Short mmCIF file of C-alpha atoms in Angstrom, two decimals:
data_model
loop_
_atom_site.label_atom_id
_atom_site.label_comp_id
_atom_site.label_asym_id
_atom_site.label_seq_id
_atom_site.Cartn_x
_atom_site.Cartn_y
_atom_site.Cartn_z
CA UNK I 6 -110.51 51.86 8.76
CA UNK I 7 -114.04 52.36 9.92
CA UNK I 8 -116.31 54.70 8.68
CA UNK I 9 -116.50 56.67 12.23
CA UNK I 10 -112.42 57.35 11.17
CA UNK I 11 -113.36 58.98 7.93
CA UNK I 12 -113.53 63.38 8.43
CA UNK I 13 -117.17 64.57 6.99
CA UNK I 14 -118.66 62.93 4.28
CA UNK I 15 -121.65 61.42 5.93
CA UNK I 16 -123.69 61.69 2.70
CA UNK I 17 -121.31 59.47 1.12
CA UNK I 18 -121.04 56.95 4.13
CA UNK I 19 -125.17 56.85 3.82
CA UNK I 20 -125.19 56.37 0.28
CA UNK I 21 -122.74 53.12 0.60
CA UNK I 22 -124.13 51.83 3.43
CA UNK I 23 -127.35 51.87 2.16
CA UNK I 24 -126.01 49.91 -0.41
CA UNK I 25 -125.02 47.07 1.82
CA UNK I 26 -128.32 46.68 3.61
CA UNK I 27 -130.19 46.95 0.03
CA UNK I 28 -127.92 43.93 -1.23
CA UNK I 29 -127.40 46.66 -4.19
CA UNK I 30 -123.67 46.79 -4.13
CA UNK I 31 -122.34 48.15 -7.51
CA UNK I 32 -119.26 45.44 -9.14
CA UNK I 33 -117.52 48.82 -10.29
CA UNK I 34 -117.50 51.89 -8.56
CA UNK I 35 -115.86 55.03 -9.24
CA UNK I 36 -114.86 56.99 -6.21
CA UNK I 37 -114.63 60.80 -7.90
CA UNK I 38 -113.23 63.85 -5.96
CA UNK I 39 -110.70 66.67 -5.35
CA UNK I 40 -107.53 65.30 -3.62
CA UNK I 41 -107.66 64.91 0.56
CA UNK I 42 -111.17 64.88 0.58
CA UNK I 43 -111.51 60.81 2.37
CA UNK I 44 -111.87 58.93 -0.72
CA UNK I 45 -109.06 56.06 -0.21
CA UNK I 46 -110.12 55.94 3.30
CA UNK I 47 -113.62 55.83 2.24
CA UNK I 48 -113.01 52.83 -0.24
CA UNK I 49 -111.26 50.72 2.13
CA UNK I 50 -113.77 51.09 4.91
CA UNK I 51 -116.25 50.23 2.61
CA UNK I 52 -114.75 47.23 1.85
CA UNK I 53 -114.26 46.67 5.69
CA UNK I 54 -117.72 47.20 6.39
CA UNK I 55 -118.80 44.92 3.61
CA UNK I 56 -116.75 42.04 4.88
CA UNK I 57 -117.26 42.33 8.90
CA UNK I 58 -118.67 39.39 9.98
CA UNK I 59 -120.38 41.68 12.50
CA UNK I 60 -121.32 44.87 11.28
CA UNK I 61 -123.58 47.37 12.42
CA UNK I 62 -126.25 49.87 11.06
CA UNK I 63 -123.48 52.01 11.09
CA UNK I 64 -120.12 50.63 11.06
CA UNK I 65 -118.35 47.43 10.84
CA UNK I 66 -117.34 45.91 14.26
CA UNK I 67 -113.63 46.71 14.38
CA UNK I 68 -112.57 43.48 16.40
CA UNK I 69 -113.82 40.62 13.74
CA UNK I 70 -110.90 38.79 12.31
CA UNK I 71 -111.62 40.41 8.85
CA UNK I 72 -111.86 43.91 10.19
CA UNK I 73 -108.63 43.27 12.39
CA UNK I 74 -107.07 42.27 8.89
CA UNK I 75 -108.42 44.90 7.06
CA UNK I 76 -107.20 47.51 9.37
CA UNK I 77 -103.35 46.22 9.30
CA UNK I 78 -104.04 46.23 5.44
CA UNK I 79 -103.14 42.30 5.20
CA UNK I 80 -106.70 40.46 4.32
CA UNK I 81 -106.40 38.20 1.53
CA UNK I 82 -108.88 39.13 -0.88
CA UNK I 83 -108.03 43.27 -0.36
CA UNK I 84 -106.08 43.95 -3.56
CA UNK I 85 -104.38 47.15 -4.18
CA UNK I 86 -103.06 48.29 -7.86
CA UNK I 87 -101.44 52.27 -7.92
CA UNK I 88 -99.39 54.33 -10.22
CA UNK I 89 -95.67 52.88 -9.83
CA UNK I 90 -92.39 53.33 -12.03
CA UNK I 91 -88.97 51.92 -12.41
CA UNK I 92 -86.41 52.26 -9.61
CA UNK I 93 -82.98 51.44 -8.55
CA UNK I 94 -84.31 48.40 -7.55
CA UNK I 95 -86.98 47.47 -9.39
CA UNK I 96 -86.55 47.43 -12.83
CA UNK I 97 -90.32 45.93 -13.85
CA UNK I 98 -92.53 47.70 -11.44
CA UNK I 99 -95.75 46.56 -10.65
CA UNK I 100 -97.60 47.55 -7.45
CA UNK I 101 -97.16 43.99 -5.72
CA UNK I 102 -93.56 45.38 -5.73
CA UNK I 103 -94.23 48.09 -3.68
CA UNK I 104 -96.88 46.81 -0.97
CA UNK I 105 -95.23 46.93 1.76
CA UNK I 106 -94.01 50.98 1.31
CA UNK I 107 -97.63 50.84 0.43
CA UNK I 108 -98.81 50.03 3.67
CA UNK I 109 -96.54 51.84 5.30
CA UNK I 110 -97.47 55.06 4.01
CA UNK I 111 -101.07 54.51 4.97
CA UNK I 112 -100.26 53.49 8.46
CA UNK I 113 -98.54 56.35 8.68
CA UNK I 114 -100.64 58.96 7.62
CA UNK I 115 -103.93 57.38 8.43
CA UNK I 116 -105.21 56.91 4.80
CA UNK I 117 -105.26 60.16 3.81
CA UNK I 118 -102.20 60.14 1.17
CA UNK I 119 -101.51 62.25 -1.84
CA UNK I 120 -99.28 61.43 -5.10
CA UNK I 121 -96.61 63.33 -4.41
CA UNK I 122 -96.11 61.49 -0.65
CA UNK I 123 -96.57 58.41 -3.15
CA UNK I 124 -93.63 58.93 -5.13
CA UNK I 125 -91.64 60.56 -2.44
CA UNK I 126 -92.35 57.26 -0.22
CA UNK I 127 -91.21 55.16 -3.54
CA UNK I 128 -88.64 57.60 -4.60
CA UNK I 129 -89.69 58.01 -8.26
CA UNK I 130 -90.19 62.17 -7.29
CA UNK I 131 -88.97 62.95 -10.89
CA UNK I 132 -90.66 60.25 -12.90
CA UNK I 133 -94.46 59.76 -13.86
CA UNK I 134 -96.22 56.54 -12.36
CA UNK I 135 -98.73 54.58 -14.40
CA UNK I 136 -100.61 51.33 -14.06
CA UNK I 137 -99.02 49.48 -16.58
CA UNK I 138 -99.91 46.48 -18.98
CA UNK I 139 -98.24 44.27 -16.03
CA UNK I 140 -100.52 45.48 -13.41
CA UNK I 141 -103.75 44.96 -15.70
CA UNK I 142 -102.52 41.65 -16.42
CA UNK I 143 -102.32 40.73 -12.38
CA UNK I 144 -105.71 42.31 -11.54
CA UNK I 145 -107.24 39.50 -14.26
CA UNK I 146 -105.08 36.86 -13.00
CA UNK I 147 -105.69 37.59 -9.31
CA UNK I 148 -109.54 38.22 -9.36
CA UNK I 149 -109.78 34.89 -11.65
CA UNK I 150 -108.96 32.74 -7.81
CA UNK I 151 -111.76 32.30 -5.60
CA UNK I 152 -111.59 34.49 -2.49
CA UNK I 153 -109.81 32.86 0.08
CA UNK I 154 -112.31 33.72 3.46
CA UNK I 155 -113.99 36.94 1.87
CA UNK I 156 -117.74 37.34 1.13
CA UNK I 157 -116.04 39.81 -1.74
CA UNK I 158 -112.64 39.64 -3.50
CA UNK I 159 -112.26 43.76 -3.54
CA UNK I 160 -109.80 45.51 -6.21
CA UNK I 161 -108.78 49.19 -5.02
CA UNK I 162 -107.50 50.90 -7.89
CA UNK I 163 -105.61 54.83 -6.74
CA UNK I 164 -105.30 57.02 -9.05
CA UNK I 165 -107.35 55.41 -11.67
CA UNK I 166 -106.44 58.83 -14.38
CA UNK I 167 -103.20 57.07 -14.43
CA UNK I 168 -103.91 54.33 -16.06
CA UNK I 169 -101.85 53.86 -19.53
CA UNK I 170 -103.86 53.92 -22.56
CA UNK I 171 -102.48 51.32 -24.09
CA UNK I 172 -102.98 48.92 -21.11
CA UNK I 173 -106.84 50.02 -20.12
CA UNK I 174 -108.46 47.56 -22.91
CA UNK I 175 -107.28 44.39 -20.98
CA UNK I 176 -109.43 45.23 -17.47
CA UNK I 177 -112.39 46.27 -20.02
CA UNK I 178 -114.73 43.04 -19.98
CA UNK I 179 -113.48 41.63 -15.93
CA UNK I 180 -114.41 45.56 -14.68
CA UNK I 181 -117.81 44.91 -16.67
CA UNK I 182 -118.18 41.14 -16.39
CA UNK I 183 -116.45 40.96 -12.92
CA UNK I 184 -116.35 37.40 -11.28
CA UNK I 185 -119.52 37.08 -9.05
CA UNK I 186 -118.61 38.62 -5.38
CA UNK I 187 -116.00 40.90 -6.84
CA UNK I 188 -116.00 44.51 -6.17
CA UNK I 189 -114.17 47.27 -8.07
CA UNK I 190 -113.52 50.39 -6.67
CA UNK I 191 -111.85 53.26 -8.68
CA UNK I 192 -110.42 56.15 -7.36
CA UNK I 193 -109.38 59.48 -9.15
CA UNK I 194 -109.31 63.21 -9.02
CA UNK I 195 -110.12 63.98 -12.25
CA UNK I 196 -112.96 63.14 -14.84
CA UNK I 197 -111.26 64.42 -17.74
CA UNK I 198 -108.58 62.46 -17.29
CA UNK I 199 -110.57 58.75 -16.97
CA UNK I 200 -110.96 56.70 -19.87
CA UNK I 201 -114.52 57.07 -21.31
CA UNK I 202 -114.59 52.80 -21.84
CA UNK I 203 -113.55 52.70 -18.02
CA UNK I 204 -115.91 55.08 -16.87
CA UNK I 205 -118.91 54.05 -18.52
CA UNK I 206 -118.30 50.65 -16.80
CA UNK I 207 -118.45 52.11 -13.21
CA UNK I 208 -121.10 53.34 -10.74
CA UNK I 209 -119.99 57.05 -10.35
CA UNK I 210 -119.64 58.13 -6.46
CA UNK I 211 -118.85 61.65 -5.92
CA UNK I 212 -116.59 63.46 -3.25
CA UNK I 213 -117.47 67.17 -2.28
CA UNK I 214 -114.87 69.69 -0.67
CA UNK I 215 -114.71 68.58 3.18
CA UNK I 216 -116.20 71.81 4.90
CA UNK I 217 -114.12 74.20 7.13
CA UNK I 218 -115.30 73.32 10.60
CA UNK I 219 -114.61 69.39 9.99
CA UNK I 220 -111.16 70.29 8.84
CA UNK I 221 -110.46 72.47 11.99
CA UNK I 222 -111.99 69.31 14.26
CA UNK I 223 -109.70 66.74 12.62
CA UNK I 224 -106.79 68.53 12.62
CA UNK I 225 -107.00 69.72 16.48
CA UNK I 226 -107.91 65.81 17.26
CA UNK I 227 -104.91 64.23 14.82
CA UNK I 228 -102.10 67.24 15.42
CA UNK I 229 -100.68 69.43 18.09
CA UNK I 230 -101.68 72.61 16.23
CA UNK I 231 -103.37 75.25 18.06
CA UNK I 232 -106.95 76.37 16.75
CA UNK I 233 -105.28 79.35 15.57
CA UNK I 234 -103.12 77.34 13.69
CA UNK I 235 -106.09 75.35 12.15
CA UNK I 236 -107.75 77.97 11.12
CA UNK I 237 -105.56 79.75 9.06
CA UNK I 238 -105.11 76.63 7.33
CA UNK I 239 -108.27 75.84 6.56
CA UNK I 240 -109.02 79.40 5.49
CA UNK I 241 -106.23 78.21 2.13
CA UNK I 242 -106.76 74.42 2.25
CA UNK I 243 -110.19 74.54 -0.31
CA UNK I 244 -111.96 72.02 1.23
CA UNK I 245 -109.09 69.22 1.67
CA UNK I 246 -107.96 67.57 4.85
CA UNK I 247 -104.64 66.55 3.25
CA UNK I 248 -104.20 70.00 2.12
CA UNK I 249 -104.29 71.43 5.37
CA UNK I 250 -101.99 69.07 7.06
CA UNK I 251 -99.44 69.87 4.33
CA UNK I 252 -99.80 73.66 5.09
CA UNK I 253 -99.08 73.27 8.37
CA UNK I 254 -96.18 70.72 7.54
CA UNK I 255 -94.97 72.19 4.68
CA UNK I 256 -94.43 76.30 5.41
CA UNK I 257 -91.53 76.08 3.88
CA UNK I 258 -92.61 74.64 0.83
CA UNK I 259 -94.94 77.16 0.52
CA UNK I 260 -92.22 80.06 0.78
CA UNK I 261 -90.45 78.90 -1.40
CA UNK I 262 -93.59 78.97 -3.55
CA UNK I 263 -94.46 82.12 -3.31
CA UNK I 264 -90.61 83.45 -3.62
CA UNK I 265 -90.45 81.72 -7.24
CA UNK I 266 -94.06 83.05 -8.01
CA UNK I 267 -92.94 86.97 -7.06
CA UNK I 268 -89.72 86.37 -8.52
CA UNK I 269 -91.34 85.08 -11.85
CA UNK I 270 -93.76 87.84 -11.79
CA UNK I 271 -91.89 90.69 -11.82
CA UNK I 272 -89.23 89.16 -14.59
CA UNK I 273 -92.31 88.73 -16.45
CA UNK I 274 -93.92 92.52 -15.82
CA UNK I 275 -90.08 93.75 -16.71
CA UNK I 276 -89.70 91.66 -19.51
CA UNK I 277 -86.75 90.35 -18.34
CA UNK I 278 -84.98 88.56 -20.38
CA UNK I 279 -81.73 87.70 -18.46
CA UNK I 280 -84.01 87.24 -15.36
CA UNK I 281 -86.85 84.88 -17.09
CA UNK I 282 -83.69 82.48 -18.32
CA UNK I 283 -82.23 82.28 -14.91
CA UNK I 284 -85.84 81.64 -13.24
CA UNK I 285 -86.10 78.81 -15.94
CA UNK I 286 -83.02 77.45 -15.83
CA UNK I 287 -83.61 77.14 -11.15
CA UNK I 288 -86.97 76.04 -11.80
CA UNK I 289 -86.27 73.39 -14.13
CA UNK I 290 -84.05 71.78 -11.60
CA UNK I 291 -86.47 71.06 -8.46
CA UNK I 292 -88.07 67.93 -9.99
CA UNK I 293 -91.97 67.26 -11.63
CA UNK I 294 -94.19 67.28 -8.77
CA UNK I 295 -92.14 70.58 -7.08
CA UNK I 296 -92.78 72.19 -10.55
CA UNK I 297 -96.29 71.46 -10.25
CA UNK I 298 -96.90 72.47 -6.70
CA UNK I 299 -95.58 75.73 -8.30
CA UNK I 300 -98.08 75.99 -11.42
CA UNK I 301 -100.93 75.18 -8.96
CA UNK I 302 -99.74 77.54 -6.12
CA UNK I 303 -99.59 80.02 -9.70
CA UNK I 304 -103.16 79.50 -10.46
CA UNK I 305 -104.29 80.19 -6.75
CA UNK I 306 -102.55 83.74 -6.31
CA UNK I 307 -103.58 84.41 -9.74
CA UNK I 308 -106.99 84.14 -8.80
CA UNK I 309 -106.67 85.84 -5.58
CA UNK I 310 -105.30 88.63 -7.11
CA UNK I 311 -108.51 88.58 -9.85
CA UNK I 312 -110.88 88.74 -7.24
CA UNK I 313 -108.91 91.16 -5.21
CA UNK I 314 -109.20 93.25 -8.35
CA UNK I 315 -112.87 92.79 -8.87
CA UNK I 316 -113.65 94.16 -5.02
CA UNK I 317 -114.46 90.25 -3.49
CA UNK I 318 -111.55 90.14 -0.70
CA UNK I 319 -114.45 88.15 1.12
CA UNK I 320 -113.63 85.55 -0.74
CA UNK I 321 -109.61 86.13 -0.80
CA UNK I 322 -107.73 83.72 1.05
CA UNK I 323 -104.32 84.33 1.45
CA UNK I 324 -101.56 84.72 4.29
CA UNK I 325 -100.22 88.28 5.13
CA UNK I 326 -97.09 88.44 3.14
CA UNK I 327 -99.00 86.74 -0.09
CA UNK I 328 -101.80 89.32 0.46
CA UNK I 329 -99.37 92.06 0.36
CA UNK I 330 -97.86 90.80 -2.89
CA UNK I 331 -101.35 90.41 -4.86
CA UNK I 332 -102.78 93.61 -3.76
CA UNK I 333 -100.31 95.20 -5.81
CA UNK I 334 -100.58 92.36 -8.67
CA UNK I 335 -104.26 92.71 -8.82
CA UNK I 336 -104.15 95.64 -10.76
CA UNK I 337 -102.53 93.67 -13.65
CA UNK I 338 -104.93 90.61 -13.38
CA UNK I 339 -108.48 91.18 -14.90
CA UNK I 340 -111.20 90.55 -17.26
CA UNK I 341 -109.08 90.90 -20.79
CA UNK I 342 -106.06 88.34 -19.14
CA UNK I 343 -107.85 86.02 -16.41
CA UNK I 344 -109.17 83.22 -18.40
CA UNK I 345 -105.76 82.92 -20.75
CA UNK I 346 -103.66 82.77 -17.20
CA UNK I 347 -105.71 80.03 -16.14
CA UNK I 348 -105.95 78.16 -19.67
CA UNK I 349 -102.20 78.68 -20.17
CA UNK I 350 -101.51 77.36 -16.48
CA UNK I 351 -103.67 74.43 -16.79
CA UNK I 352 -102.28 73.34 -20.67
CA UNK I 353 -98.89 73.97 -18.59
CA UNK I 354 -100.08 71.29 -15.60
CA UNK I 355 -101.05 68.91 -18.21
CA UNK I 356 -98.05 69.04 -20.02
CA UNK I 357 -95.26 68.64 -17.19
CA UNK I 358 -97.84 65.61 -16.36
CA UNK I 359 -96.76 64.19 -19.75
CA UNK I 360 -93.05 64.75 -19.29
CA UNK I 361 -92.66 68.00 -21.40
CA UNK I 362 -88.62 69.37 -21.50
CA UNK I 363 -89.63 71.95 -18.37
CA UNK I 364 -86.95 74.57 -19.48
CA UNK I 365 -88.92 74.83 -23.05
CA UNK I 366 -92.16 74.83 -21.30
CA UNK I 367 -91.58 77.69 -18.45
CA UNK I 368 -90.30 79.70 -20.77
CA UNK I 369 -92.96 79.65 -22.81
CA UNK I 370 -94.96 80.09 -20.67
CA UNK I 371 -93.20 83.17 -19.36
CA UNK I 372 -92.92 84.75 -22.86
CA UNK I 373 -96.92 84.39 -22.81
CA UNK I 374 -97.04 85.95 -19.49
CA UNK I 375 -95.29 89.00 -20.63
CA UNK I 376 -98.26 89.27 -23.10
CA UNK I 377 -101.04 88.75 -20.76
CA UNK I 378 -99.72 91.03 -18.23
CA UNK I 379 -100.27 93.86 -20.94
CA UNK I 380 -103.90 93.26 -21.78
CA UNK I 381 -105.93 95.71 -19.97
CA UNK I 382 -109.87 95.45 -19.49
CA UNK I 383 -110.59 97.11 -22.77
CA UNK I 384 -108.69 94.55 -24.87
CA UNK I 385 -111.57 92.15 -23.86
CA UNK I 386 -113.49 91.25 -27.08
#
């Protein structure tokens, strides 16, 4: 991966460059941004541009033996740790278990990956991956050798939020004493969710939203979509390449969405009983990451349907058939209800994150929805 590959971001590629012609590389970097938005693919051709034995101003060479390695994912001193979990087959997961589906995945989708295609490439789509005790334990034993042809021995760590509590303290004094020529690069989508002793040890890098037009660009140049198509995609996608490719790969996915959404809605308006215990008793069947694809595509028509009500379609961005629906919704999302949707929503996320029973928690969730749904303006305090 070179940094002419990566969509946008040429801030960030400054900023780290800049850092390689300074001699001011950072041991322990954290690589901080919404999901889709380049940062694995910025981390690894950082590292690839660090170890080219024939880099440019602006990019490594490409055709070096270290870049050729680093492309194909196979140098020696790259390292890779990422949330894993039990299988079938592998009963003590670590991520040197699961390299090669690793690699795989990247190659496939050019380095822009989310969790979900993680755990759907691993098949753990109903379980929670964490970097475990194991997986600390190999990232001290592995950056204790001396790089093998390497200027820097580089540690990519995915999904850094995910690492377990209880296994954090044993990286604490290697990610702040590192061995010298070792580079640590963290990656994660959420602040709240890092450690504070693992964050305070790291350089913090940060991600913005990718913006429309670069979006449009890399989807005409990577996929057969018509501009058309790109741009109605974009117009939902809030600023992430991986986003958009999913809407465009994934209509169905979002039908299905919106059809438990509605569905859920108006049980909830009626006050449904019968109809809110079916709804929980379907939705608790599709599997974590579908049920939280469905709490995030929630929070998005909720919002649309706030703004709708507040007179900013401007900033509405919906398709035709989900526009339809929250017009009419609107009228029962505003000032009094808006904030305990979105608190509610979000304590729900977090929740199905840490394995809560999901029949309990929908329909708890519904029974509070039936609440909201009756606050009206007025109620606001």
């Amino acid at each position: 991966m070179q940094f002419k590959d990566i969509i946008g971001q040429e801030e960030v590629k400054a900023r780290l460059k800049h850092t390689v012609h300074e001699n001011r590389v950072s041991h322990a970097q954290l690589f901080l941004g919404e999901a889709g938005v380049g940062k694995l693919a910025m981390a690894i051709a950082y590292a690839q541009y660090i170890n080219c034995s024939d880099r440019t101003l602006e990019d490594s060479c490409g055709v070096c033996p270290s870049c050729l390695k680093y492309q194909k994912l196979v140098h020696p001193d790259l390292h890779f740790v990422m949330p894993v979990a039990s299988t079938k087959d592998v009963k003590k997961p670590t991520s040197a278990e699961f390299i090669e589906p690793w690699r795989n995945l990247l190659e496939r989708q050019k380095q822009y990956i989310n969790l979900n295609e993680w755990y759907e490439e691993i098949g753990i789509e109903n379980k929670q991956g964490i970097i475990n005790k194991d997986d600390c334990n190999n990232i001290i034993k592995t950056l204790g050798y001396k790089s093998y042809e390497a200027e820097y021995k580089v540690m990519i760590i995915w999904m850094a939020e995910k690492l377990y509590h209880a296994a954090a303290p044993k990286i604490l004094k290697i990610l702040e004493e590192p061995p010298e020529k070792t580079l640590f690069i963290l990656i994660s989508e959420s602040r709240e969710q890092i450690l504070n002793t693992i964050y305070s040890r790291t350089q913090l890098v940060k991600f913005p939203r990718l913006k429309d037009a670069q979006i449009v660009q890399a989807l005409s140049d990577n996929t057969d979509c018509t501009t058309e198509s790109a741009q109605r995609v974009v117009n939902i996608a809030e600023g992430s390449y991986k986003q958009a490719v999913r809407l465009l790969n994934e209509t169905e996915l979002d039908a299905l969405n919106f059809s438990f959404f509605s569905k859920w809605m108006r049980a909830c308006y009626q006050n449904n009983l019968q109809e809110l215990v079916a709804f929980t008793a379907e939705v608790s069947k599709i599997g974590r990451e579908r049920q939280k694809s469905l709490l995030s595509y929630s929070l998005r028509t909720i919002r649309n349907s706030f703004l709708i009500n507040i007179d900013q379609n401007a900033m509405v961005k919906l398709e035709a058939d989900e526009r339809t629906f929250a017009t009419k919704f609107s009228p029962f999302i505003n000032q009094a209800n808006i904030h305990l949707f979105t608190e509610q929503i979000n304590q729900a996320l977090y929740h199905i994150e840490r394995n809560a029973n999901p029949s309990i928690l929908f329909m708890d969730l519904s029974l509070q929805v039936v609440q909201f749904l009756k606050l009206k303006p007025a109620a606001v305090q």
